Tab-separated table of C-alpha atoms and ligand atoms in Angstrom:
chain	number	residue	atom	x	y	z
A	21	MET	CA	-9.958	22.287	-9.377
A	22	ARG	CA	-12.850	24.096	-7.717
A	23	GLN	CA	-15.947	22.300	-6.485
A	24	PRO	CA	-19.444	23.754	-6.891
A	25	GLY	CA	-20.438	25.844	-3.916
A	26	ILE	CA	-17.022	27.215	-3.062
A	27	THR	CA	-16.119	29.225	-6.123
A	28	LYS	CA	-17.523	32.425	-4.605
A	29	PRO	CA	-16.113	33.643	-1.321
A	30	ALA	CA	-18.717	33.899	1.415
A	31	ALA	CA	-19.636	37.415	2.621
A	32	ASN	CA	-17.911	36.924	5.943
A	33	GLU	CA	-14.674	35.582	4.517
A	34	VAL	CA	-11.581	37.537	5.307
A	35	GLU	CA	-10.796	39.938	2.518
A	36	GLY	CA	-7.421	40.910	1.173
A	37	MET	CA	-5.529	37.724	1.959
A	38	ALA	CA	-2.795	36.995	-0.478
A	39	LYS	CA	-3.297	33.739	-2.320
A	40	GLY	CA	-1.041	31.053	-0.901
A	41	THR	CA	-0.936	32.554	2.582
A	42	THR	CA	-0.297	29.663	4.896
A	43	ARG	CA	-2.851	28.606	7.411
A	44	ARG	CA	-0.452	29.306	10.287
A	45	ARG	CA	0.218	32.850	9.164
A	46	PHE	CA	-3.453	33.371	8.639
A	47	LEU	CA	-4.271	32.143	12.132
A	48	GLN	CA	-1.666	34.466	13.560
A	49	GLY	CA	-3.118	37.296	11.524
A	50	THR	CA	-6.648	36.671	12.641
A	51	ALA	CA	-5.574	36.409	16.259
A	52	ALA	CA	-3.878	39.790	16.006
A	53	ALA	CA	-6.968	41.276	14.467
A	54	GLY	CA	-9.129	39.779	17.165
A	55	MET	CA	-11.097	37.714	14.708
A	56	ILE	CA	-12.664	34.390	15.431
A	57	ALA	CA	-11.100	31.286	14.015
A	58	ALA	CA	-14.228	30.203	12.191
A	59	THR	CA	-13.769	32.841	9.499
A	60	PHE	CA	-11.283	30.842	7.458
A	61	GLN	CA	-10.445	31.706	3.946
A	62	THR	CA	-11.855	28.554	2.412
A	63	ARG	CA	-10.016	28.612	-0.885
A	64	ASN	CA	-6.644	27.983	0.725
A	65	VAL	CA	-7.607	24.854	2.637
A	66	ALA	CA	-5.360	21.938	1.839
A	67	LEU	CA	-6.941	18.769	0.547
A	68	GLY	CA	-7.851	16.416	3.347
A	69	GLU	CA	-7.747	19.223	5.881
A	70	SER	CA	-10.827	20.849	7.357
A	71	SER	CA	-10.982	24.633	7.591
A	72	GLY	CA	-12.814	24.516	10.872
A	73	SER	CA	-15.867	22.967	12.355
A	74	ILE	CA	-16.976	20.769	9.459
A	75	GLN	CA	-15.501	17.324	9.028
A	76	ILE	CA	-16.191	14.611	6.482
A	77	SER	CA	-15.942	11.345	8.420
A	78	GLU	CA	-16.555	9.086	5.467
A	79	PRO	CA	-15.053	8.589	2.986
A	80	PHE	CA	-11.542	9.114	4.301
A	81	HIS	CA	-9.143	11.299	2.304
A	82	GLY	CA	-7.280	8.866	0.018
A	83	ALA	CA	-9.834	6.056	0.349
A	84	VAL	CA	-9.752	3.522	-2.467
A	85	LEU	CA	-13.359	2.618	-3.206
A	86	ASN	CA	-14.809	-0.238	-5.202
A	87	HIS	CA	-18.210	-1.827	-5.856
A	88	ARG	CA	-18.330	-2.980	-2.228
A	89	HIS	CA	-18.366	0.616	-0.975
A	90	GLY	CA	-21.403	1.933	-2.801
A	91	GLU	CA	-23.989	1.330	-5.438
A	92	GLN	CA	-22.706	0.624	-8.920
A	93	THR	CA	-24.938	2.557	-11.339
A	94	ASN	CA	-24.868	3.041	-15.085
A	95	ASP	CA	-22.773	6.149	-14.804
A	96	GLY	CA	-20.596	5.466	-11.794
A	97	LEU	CA	-20.312	4.433	-8.178
A	98	ARG	CA	-22.805	6.147	-5.843
A	99	ILE	CA	-21.284	6.523	-2.389
A	100	ARG	CA	-22.470	7.887	0.921
A	101	VAL	CA	-20.729	10.963	2.324
A	102	SER	CA	-21.202	11.619	6.022
A	103	GLY	CA	-19.723	13.880	8.645
A	104	GLU	CA	-20.239	16.461	11.366
A	105	ALA	CA	-21.009	20.190	11.200
A	106	PRO	CA	-22.407	22.845	13.563
A	107	LEU	CA	-26.024	22.150	14.474
A	108	ARG	CA	-27.824	24.924	12.618
A	109	ASP	CA	-25.486	25.310	9.637
A	110	ARG	CA	-26.567	24.681	6.081
A	111	VAL	CA	-24.366	21.973	4.598
A	112	THR	CA	-23.750	21.232	0.958
A	113	VAL	CA	-21.721	18.394	-0.492
A	114	ASN	CA	-20.341	19.114	-3.959
A	115	GLY	CA	-23.022	21.800	-4.210
A	116	SER	CA	-26.045	19.691	-3.246
A	117	PRO	CA	-27.793	20.277	0.088
A	118	ALA	CA	-26.973	17.544	2.576
A	119	GLU	CA	-29.459	15.975	4.943
A	120	ARG	CA	-28.911	17.042	8.559
A	121	GLN	CA	-29.304	14.694	11.512
A	122	GLY	CA	-28.383	16.585	14.669
A	123	THR	CA	-24.746	17.592	14.250
A	124	GLY	CA	-24.363	15.008	11.522
A	125	PHE	CA	-24.846	15.367	7.793
A	126	VAL	CA	-25.338	12.808	5.066
A	127	SER	CA	-25.228	13.121	1.317
A	128	HIS	CA	-24.423	11.030	-1.740
A	129	VAL	CA	-21.924	11.554	-4.517
A	130	VAL	CA	-21.486	9.616	-7.755
A	131	LEU	CA	-17.876	8.809	-8.645
A	132	ARG	CA	-17.400	8.921	-12.401
A	133	GLU	CA	-13.655	9.398	-12.667
A	134	LYS	CA	-10.688	7.526	-11.282
A	135	GLU	CA	-10.264	10.334	-8.741
A	136	THR	CA	-13.017	12.532	-7.327
A	137	GLU	CA	-12.815	15.502	-5.016
A	138	ILE	CA	-15.562	15.822	-2.423
A	139	ALA	CA	-16.157	19.229	-0.813
A	140	ALA	CA	-18.455	19.628	2.161
A	141	VAL	CA	-19.280	23.258	3.006
A	142	SER	CA	-21.157	24.525	6.034
A	143	GLU	CA	-22.559	28.038	6.352
A	144	GLY	CA	-24.195	29.586	9.372
A	145	SER	CA	-23.926	32.234	12.047
A	146	PHE	CA	-20.208	31.556	12.623
A	147	GLY	CA	-19.393	31.823	8.967
A	148	ARG	CA	-18.323	29.297	6.449
A	149	ALA	CA	-16.143	26.246	6.805
A	150	GLU	CA	-15.078	23.581	4.403
A	151	HIS	CA	-13.570	20.112	4.305
A	152	ARG	CA	-12.338	18.602	1.102
A	153	VAL	CA	-11.215	15.055	0.503
A	154	ARG	CA	-10.259	13.147	-2.600
A	155	VAL	CA	-11.021	9.498	-3.216
A	156	VAL	CA	-9.991	6.901	-5.792
A	157	TRP	CA	-12.479	4.728	-7.650
A	158	ASP	CA	-11.062	1.271	-8.228
A	159	ARG	CA	-13.466	0.701	-11.054
A	160	PRO	CA	-12.392	-2.685	-12.444
A	161	SER	CA	-11.910	-4.105	-8.968
A	162	GLN	CA	-12.230	-7.807	-8.315
A	163	PRO	CA	-10.965	-10.033	-5.500
A	164	ARG	CA	-7.217	-10.433	-5.838
A	165	TYR	CA	-4.130	-11.250	-3.843
A	166	ARG	CA	-0.441	-10.476	-3.965
A	167	PHE	CA	2.161	-12.664	-2.288
A	168	SER	CA	5.447	-11.022	-1.431
A	169	ILE	CA	8.373	-12.489	0.495
A	170	ASP	CA	10.814	-10.234	2.323
A	171	ASP	CA	14.434	-10.465	3.483
A	172	ASN	CA	15.616	-12.710	0.636
A	173	SER	CA	19.328	-13.411	0.281
A	174	PHE	CA	20.115	-16.991	1.360
A	175	PHE	CA	18.688	-18.638	-1.746
A	176	LEU	CA	20.829	-16.488	-4.027
A	177	ARG	CA	23.958	-17.355	-2.007
A	178	ASP	CA	22.968	-21.038	-2.098
A	179	ILE	CA	22.557	-21.103	-5.872
A	180	ALA	CA	25.802	-19.168	-6.434
A	181	GLN	CA	27.768	-21.488	-4.126
A	182	LYS	CA	26.266	-24.817	-5.225
A	183	LYS	CA	26.338	-23.942	-8.935
A	184	TYR	CA	23.137	-25.886	-9.579
A	185	SER	CA	22.264	-26.693	-13.158
A	186	SER	CA	18.805	-25.172	-12.551
A	187	LEU	CA	17.535	-22.419	-10.242
A	188	PHE	CA	14.927	-24.865	-9.057
A	189	ASP	CA	17.511	-27.289	-7.704
A	190	CYS	CA	17.454	-24.905	-4.756
A	191	PHE	CA	14.708	-26.283	-2.477
A	192	TYR	CA	13.331	-22.808	-1.776
A	193	LEU	CA	12.624	-21.879	-5.399
A	194	LYS	CA	11.520	-25.469	-6.031
A	195	GLY	CA	8.926	-25.154	-3.260
A	196	LEU	CA	7.671	-21.833	-4.630
A	197	ARG	CA	7.419	-23.325	-8.118
A	198	GLU	CA	5.340	-26.223	-6.783
A	199	LEU	CA	2.924	-23.724	-5.238
A	200	ASN	CA	2.765	-21.877	-8.542
A	201	ALA	CA	2.004	-25.132	-10.389
A	202	ARG	CA	-0.726	-25.998	-7.882
A	203	TYR	CA	-2.461	-22.602	-7.576
A	204	GLY	CA	-1.050	-20.202	-10.176
A	205	VAL	CA	0.311	-18.079	-7.326
A	206	ARG	CA	2.768	-15.306	-8.185
A	207	PHE	CA	5.621	-14.272	-5.937
A	208	VAL	CA	7.665	-11.110	-5.536
A	209	LEU	CA	10.921	-11.802	-3.701
A	210	ASN	CA	12.351	-8.674	-2.062
A	211	ILE	CA	16.107	-9.128	-1.940
A	212	TYR	CA	19.216	-7.791	-0.213
A	213	TYR	CA	22.464	-6.815	-1.889
A	214	THR	CA	24.555	-8.876	0.505
A	215	THR	CA	24.334	-11.645	3.105
A	216	GLU	CA	27.194	-9.885	4.952
A	217	ASP	CA	29.379	-13.005	5.068
A	218	GLY	CA	31.175	-12.330	1.828
A	219	PHE	CA	28.348	-12.975	-0.626
A	220	GLU	CA	27.149	-10.050	-2.727
A	221	LEU	CA	24.866	-9.931	-5.735
A	222	PRO	CA	27.683	-9.309	-8.286
A	223	GLN	CA	28.809	-12.886	-7.510
A	224	PHE	CA	25.509	-14.299	-8.706
A	225	PRO	CA	25.985	-15.716	-12.211
A	226	ASP	CA	23.964	-14.625	-15.213
A	227	ARG	CA	23.813	-18.137	-16.660
A	228	TYR	CA	20.260	-18.678	-15.327
A	229	LYS	CA	18.916	-15.710	-17.284
A	230	ALA	CA	16.832	-17.860	-19.630
A	231	GLU	CA	15.304	-19.691	-16.682
A	232	TRP	CA	14.410	-16.445	-14.945
A	233	ARG	CA	12.793	-15.236	-18.160
A	234	ASP	CA	10.810	-18.462	-18.579
A	235	ASN	CA	9.343	-17.974	-15.103
A	236	CYS	CA	8.885	-14.191	-15.048
A	237	GLU	CA	5.101	-14.457	-15.313
A	238	TRP	CA	4.950	-15.654	-11.726
A	239	LEU	CA	8.355	-14.945	-10.168
A	240	LYS	CA	9.763	-11.438	-9.742
A	241	LEU	CA	12.694	-9.970	-7.863
A	242	ALA	CA	12.679	-6.591	-6.150
A	243	PHE	CA	14.893	-4.467	-3.929
A	244	HIS	CA	14.309	-4.734	-0.184
A	245	ALA	CA	17.436	-3.318	1.539
A	246	TYR	CA	21.211	-3.344	1.270
A	247	ALA	CA	21.458	-5.967	4.044
A	248	ASN	CA	19.452	-7.526	6.851
A	249	LYS	CA	21.297	-5.446	9.457
A	250	PRO	CA	21.036	-2.850	10.807
A	251	ASP	CA	17.331	-2.928	11.670
A	252	ARG	CA	15.231	-0.098	10.260
A	253	PRO	CA	17.988	0.965	7.835
A	254	TYR	CA	15.933	3.625	6.053
A	255	GLN	CA	13.780	4.970	8.886
A	256	TYR	CA	16.006	8.026	9.287
A	257	ALA	CA	18.239	7.653	6.228
A	258	PRO	CA	18.275	10.345	3.569
A	259	ALA	CA	16.184	9.475	0.537
A	260	ALA	CA	19.352	9.526	-1.564
A	261	GLN	CA	20.818	6.597	0.370
A	262	LEU	CA	17.695	4.493	-0.043
A	263	ILE	CA	17.564	5.240	-3.768
A	264	ALA	CA	21.295	4.512	-4.193
A	265	ASP	CA	20.846	1.098	-2.546
A	266	LEU	CA	17.740	0.434	-4.622
A	267	ASP	CA	19.597	1.282	-7.832
A	268	LYS	CA	22.475	-1.012	-6.880
A	269	VAL	CA	20.173	-3.980	-6.382
A	270	ALA	CA	18.048	-3.122	-9.417
A	271	GLU	CA	21.145	-3.049	-11.621
A	272	GLN	CA	22.103	-6.531	-10.455
A	273	ILE	CA	18.618	-7.964	-10.967
A	274	HIS	CA	18.662	-6.611	-14.519
A	275	ARG	CA	22.117	-8.085	-15.076
A	276	PHE	CA	21.511	-11.633	-13.867
A	277	ALA	CA	17.746	-12.087	-14.317
A	278	GLY	CA	16.695	-9.595	-17.012
A	279	GLU	CA	14.173	-6.795	-17.207
A	280	GLN	CA	11.106	-9.067	-17.253
A	281	THR	CA	11.911	-10.422	-13.812
A	282	TYR	CA	12.412	-6.990	-12.234
A	283	SER	CA	9.695	-5.585	-9.975
A	284	PRO	CA	9.714	-2.298	-8.094
A	285	PRO	CA	9.969	-2.903	-4.327
A	286	THR	CA	6.773	-3.961	-2.555
A	287	VAL	CA	8.086	-3.420	0.990
A	288	ILE	CA	11.113	-1.443	2.156
A	289	HIS	CA	12.905	-3.299	4.998
A	290	TRP	CA	11.037	-2.598	8.269
A	291	GLY	CA	8.364	-0.607	6.420
A	292	GLN	CA	9.809	2.729	7.471
A	293	VAL	CA	11.182	5.451	5.208
A	294	GLN	CA	11.422	9.204	5.376
A	295	PRO	CA	8.400	10.978	3.816
A	296	ALA	CA	10.823	12.672	1.393
A	297	ALA	CA	11.721	9.235	-0.006
A	298	LEU	CA	8.233	8.490	-1.312
A	299	LYS	CA	8.343	10.646	-4.450
A	300	PRO	CA	11.769	9.296	-5.489
A	301	LEU	CA	10.389	5.778	-4.934
A	302	TYR	CA	7.440	6.603	-7.184
A	303	GLN	CA	9.931	7.799	-9.801
A	304	ARG	CA	11.564	4.351	-9.556
A	305	GLY	CA	8.259	2.731	-10.475
A	306	VAL	CA	6.857	2.061	-7.000
A	307	ARG	CA	3.050	2.150	-7.142
A	308	ALA	CA	2.171	0.217	-3.980
A	309	LEU	CA	3.946	-0.328	-0.685
A	310	SER	CA	2.887	-2.705	2.056
A	311	GLY	CA	3.168	-2.267	5.798
A	312	TYR	CA	1.711	-3.558	9.048
A	313	PHE	CA	0.279	-0.255	10.314
A	314	ARG	CA	0.175	-1.738	13.799
A	315	PRO	CA	-0.012	0.089	17.122
A	316	ASN	CA	2.932	0.019	19.506
A	317	SER	CA	3.722	1.722	22.805
A	318	THR	CA	4.613	5.025	21.178
A	319	GLY	CA	2.079	5.166	18.378
A	320	TRP	CA	2.237	3.163	15.151
A	321	ASP	CA	4.906	1.014	13.574
A	322	VAL	CA	5.861	-0.440	10.192
A	323	ASN	CA	3.731	2.426	8.910
A	324	TYR	CA	6.131	4.417	6.677
A	325	LEU	CA	6.037	7.106	9.381
A	326	PHE	CA	2.437	7.965	8.520
A	327	ASP	CA	0.532	10.182	10.936
A	328	ASP	CA	-1.772	8.589	13.510
A	329	ALA	CA	-4.999	9.196	11.591
A	330	ARG	CA	-3.786	7.518	8.418
A	331	SER	CA	-2.029	4.707	10.306
A	332	GLU	CA	-5.201	3.964	12.248
A	333	TYR	CA	-7.229	4.027	9.038
A	334	LEU	CA	-4.859	1.599	7.350
A	335	SER	CA	-4.878	-0.686	10.386
A	336	ARG	CA	-8.488	-1.535	9.490
A	337	HIS	CA	-8.613	-0.979	5.735
A	338	ASP	CA	-7.024	-2.689	2.733
A	339	THR	CA	-5.480	0.336	1.068
A	340	LEU	CA	-5.009	4.092	1.099
A	341	MET	CA	-3.791	6.413	-1.646
A	342	ASP	CA	-1.100	8.916	-0.711
A	343	PHE	CA	-1.809	11.588	-3.323
A	344	GLU	CA	1.364	13.486	-2.583
A	345	SER	CA	3.569	10.627	-3.782
A	346	GLY	CA	1.063	8.738	-5.952
A	347	ILE	CA	1.750	5.530	-4.007
A	348	VAL	CA	-1.039	3.308	-2.693
A	349	PHE	CA	-0.329	1.843	0.733
A	350	SER	CA	-1.553	-1.622	1.541
A	351	ARG	CA	-1.988	-3.306	4.894
A	352	VAL	CA	-0.496	-6.779	5.138
A	353	ASP	CA	-3.261	-9.305	5.931
A	354	ILE	CA	-1.080	-12.162	7.112
A	355	VAL	CA	2.588	-12.871	7.865
A	356	CYS	CA	2.813	-16.624	7.298
A	357	ASN	CA	6.031	-17.178	9.287
A	358	SER	CA	4.431	-15.836	12.454
A	359	VAL	CA	1.048	-17.589	12.184
A	360	PRO	CA	0.857	-21.284	13.175
A	361	LEU	CA	-0.462	-23.607	10.461
A	362	GLU	CA	-3.823	-24.161	12.170
A	363	ARG	CA	-4.286	-20.375	12.521
A	364	ILE	CA	-3.666	-19.535	8.842
A	365	VAL	CA	-7.268	-19.948	7.693
A	366	PRO	CA	-8.850	-18.302	10.785
A	367	THR	CA	-6.452	-15.354	10.365
A	368	LEU	CA	-7.473	-14.878	6.734
A	369	GLU	CA	-11.142	-15.256	7.649
A	370	GLU	CA	-10.762	-12.645	10.380
A	371	SER	CA	-8.942	-10.283	8.023
A	372	THR	CA	-11.715	-10.497	5.423
A	373	LYS	CA	-14.774	-10.702	7.682
A	374	ASP	CA	-15.794	-7.142	6.807
A	375	PRO	CA	-16.930	-7.554	3.189
A	376	LYS	CA	-15.851	-3.960	2.493
A	377	GLU	CA	-12.266	-4.901	3.364
A	378	ALA	CA	-12.266	-8.297	1.700
A	379	GLU	CA	-11.390	-7.351	-1.869
A	380	ILE	CA	-7.611	-7.134	-1.716
A	381	LEU	CA	-5.433	-9.660	0.100
A	382	ASP	CA	-1.837	-8.833	0.920
A	383	ILE	CA	-0.140	-12.122	1.832
A	384	PHE	CA	3.329	-12.005	3.142
A	385	THR	CA	6.235	-13.904	4.710
A	386	HIS	CA	10.038	-13.839	5.174
A	387	GLU	CA	12.664	-16.021	3.499
A	388	GLN	CA	14.897	-16.855	6.497
A	389	TYR	CA	12.251	-19.023	8.186
A	390	PHE	CA	12.544	-21.554	5.325
A	391	TRP	CA	16.176	-22.361	6.178
A	392	PRO	CA	17.017	-25.071	8.753
A	393	PHE	CA	20.196	-23.198	9.797
A	394	TYR	CA	18.164	-20.156	10.800
A	395	SER	CA	17.617	-19.820	14.561
A	396	ASN	CA	13.862	-19.387	14.168
A	397	TYR	CA	13.444	-22.005	11.412
A	398	VAL	CA	9.793	-22.875	10.711
A	399	PRO	CA	9.671	-26.530	9.539
A	400	ASP	CA	6.088	-26.280	8.232
A	401	HIS	CA	6.598	-22.938	6.463
A	402	PHE	CA	5.683	-24.314	3.019
A	403	GLN	CA	2.541	-25.921	4.459
A	404	ARG	CA	1.566	-22.542	5.881
A	405	LEU	CA	1.992	-20.947	2.463
A	406	ASP	CA	-0.007	-23.757	0.917
A	407	ALA	CA	-2.844	-23.235	3.409
A	408	ALA	CA	-2.953	-19.470	2.786
A	409	ILE	CA	-2.801	-19.744	-0.991
A	410	ARG	CA	-5.337	-22.575	-1.090
A	411	TRP	CA	-7.762	-20.475	0.962
A	412	ALA	CA	-7.284	-17.440	-1.309
A	413	THR	CA	-7.739	-19.590	-4.416
A	414	GLU	CA	-10.852	-21.341	-3.114
A	415	HIS	CA	-12.370	-17.971	-2.195
A	416	GLY	CA	-11.981	-16.561	-5.691
A	417	TYR	CA	-8.913	-14.359	-5.242
A	418	LYS	CA	-6.828	-13.898	-8.368
A	419	PRO	CA	-3.012	-13.748	-8.114
A	420	VAL	CA	-1.615	-10.376	-9.210
A	421	PHE	CA	1.398	-8.105	-8.964
A	422	PHE	CA	0.365	-4.783	-7.391
A	423	HIS	CA	2.782	-2.730	-9.514
A	424	GLU	CA	0.940	-3.780	-12.686
A	425	GLY	CA	-2.083	-1.599	-13.558
A	426	PHE	CA	-3.923	-0.380	-10.475
A	427	LEU	CA	-3.089	-2.821	-7.676
A	428	GLY	CA	-2.728	-5.601	-10.201
A	429	LEU	CA	-5.636	-4.889	-12.520
A	430	PRO	CA	-5.425	-3.154	-15.900
A	431	PRO	CA	-7.564	-0.022	-16.288
A	432	ARG	CA	-10.938	-0.496	-17.927
A	433	ALA	CA	-12.154	1.865	-20.637
A	434	ALA	CA	-14.437	4.669	-19.437
A	435	GLY	CA	-18.169	4.577	-20.112
A	436	PRO	CA	-21.170	2.672	-18.795
A	437	GLN	CA	-20.436	-0.795	-17.442
B	18	ZN	ZN1	12.571	-6.812	5.856
């Protein structure tokens, strides 16, 4: 797709470049020819990458925008586009002249489609440069939350060993069901294949299938990892290994709980996978993945090995679309097992204090902290969940599953609102 303003090559563009020439080869070529780097061939610039001295600062490539990020008009969402370009250059954004303020530029674009490409072009004495980004319009957006619980395995072993007459005779599922009855909360439980002490999913009976089905509106099971150990099992694993483990767990969930209870994974154990694994995950139905996107001593962690720019962006935004895979990445707002009860509400308030980042809540915890035998048992874990869910409910957040529709909301028909 070409944007207005860049369909014709500028007079000072390099002629005779084969289409598809990589940027590196081109740079080498221009260096050999003694050319200056500003004379990029604009048509070959990758999305999200600037061809030189122009840079769109906002919106970010992959930004997911809703009514909080612009002005909702009859025909779309009008958003501000801003950035930096050489002082005297003429700048256009999607073909319209932008306003210059020193080295800055500002323009507005109306989003009318689910995805919109924004092209900022500068032209001046050093030639022409371009930066393109693509953004997603989350048109039907409304405040919503998704609760997912990681590292699940003990409750399945417990039910299999105790042979309860009901799933909810297990205190863990009973506690989750009470929260559902109180608030309508929905849970995705990300599970392991084995507890590594002899219990594996094939030992889990299928005699609770009807009960799983009766509760599938609020309780889903998803793959998380083969086992709790080793740490970071898929950080450097080939995509094929991750997918093979996923398929193994998925097959078991279908066998003992049925298709209605199955959810694609919401978090891969430790939030780290090889970039090559993302497309295969999408093919397995993954539409959203959560991570922490937190800084550590060497860069960023629990960030699906994203680059620094995108990790930093996600550390202070709700979501980001990765167009290459089609997966939306979501930053976890709270990890209940690591936040003391009295800090639950302040943590949620802090996480939503910027109204622009207050639309989508990603609430999260881990199963092991519910169990008294676990070394880091959290006795008030259920109270923490209650506090988080009560706050979300009282502040108008609707419980959703992110893999349904777009981040939990069905698409709305096109046309004026
Ligand atoms: Zn995990």
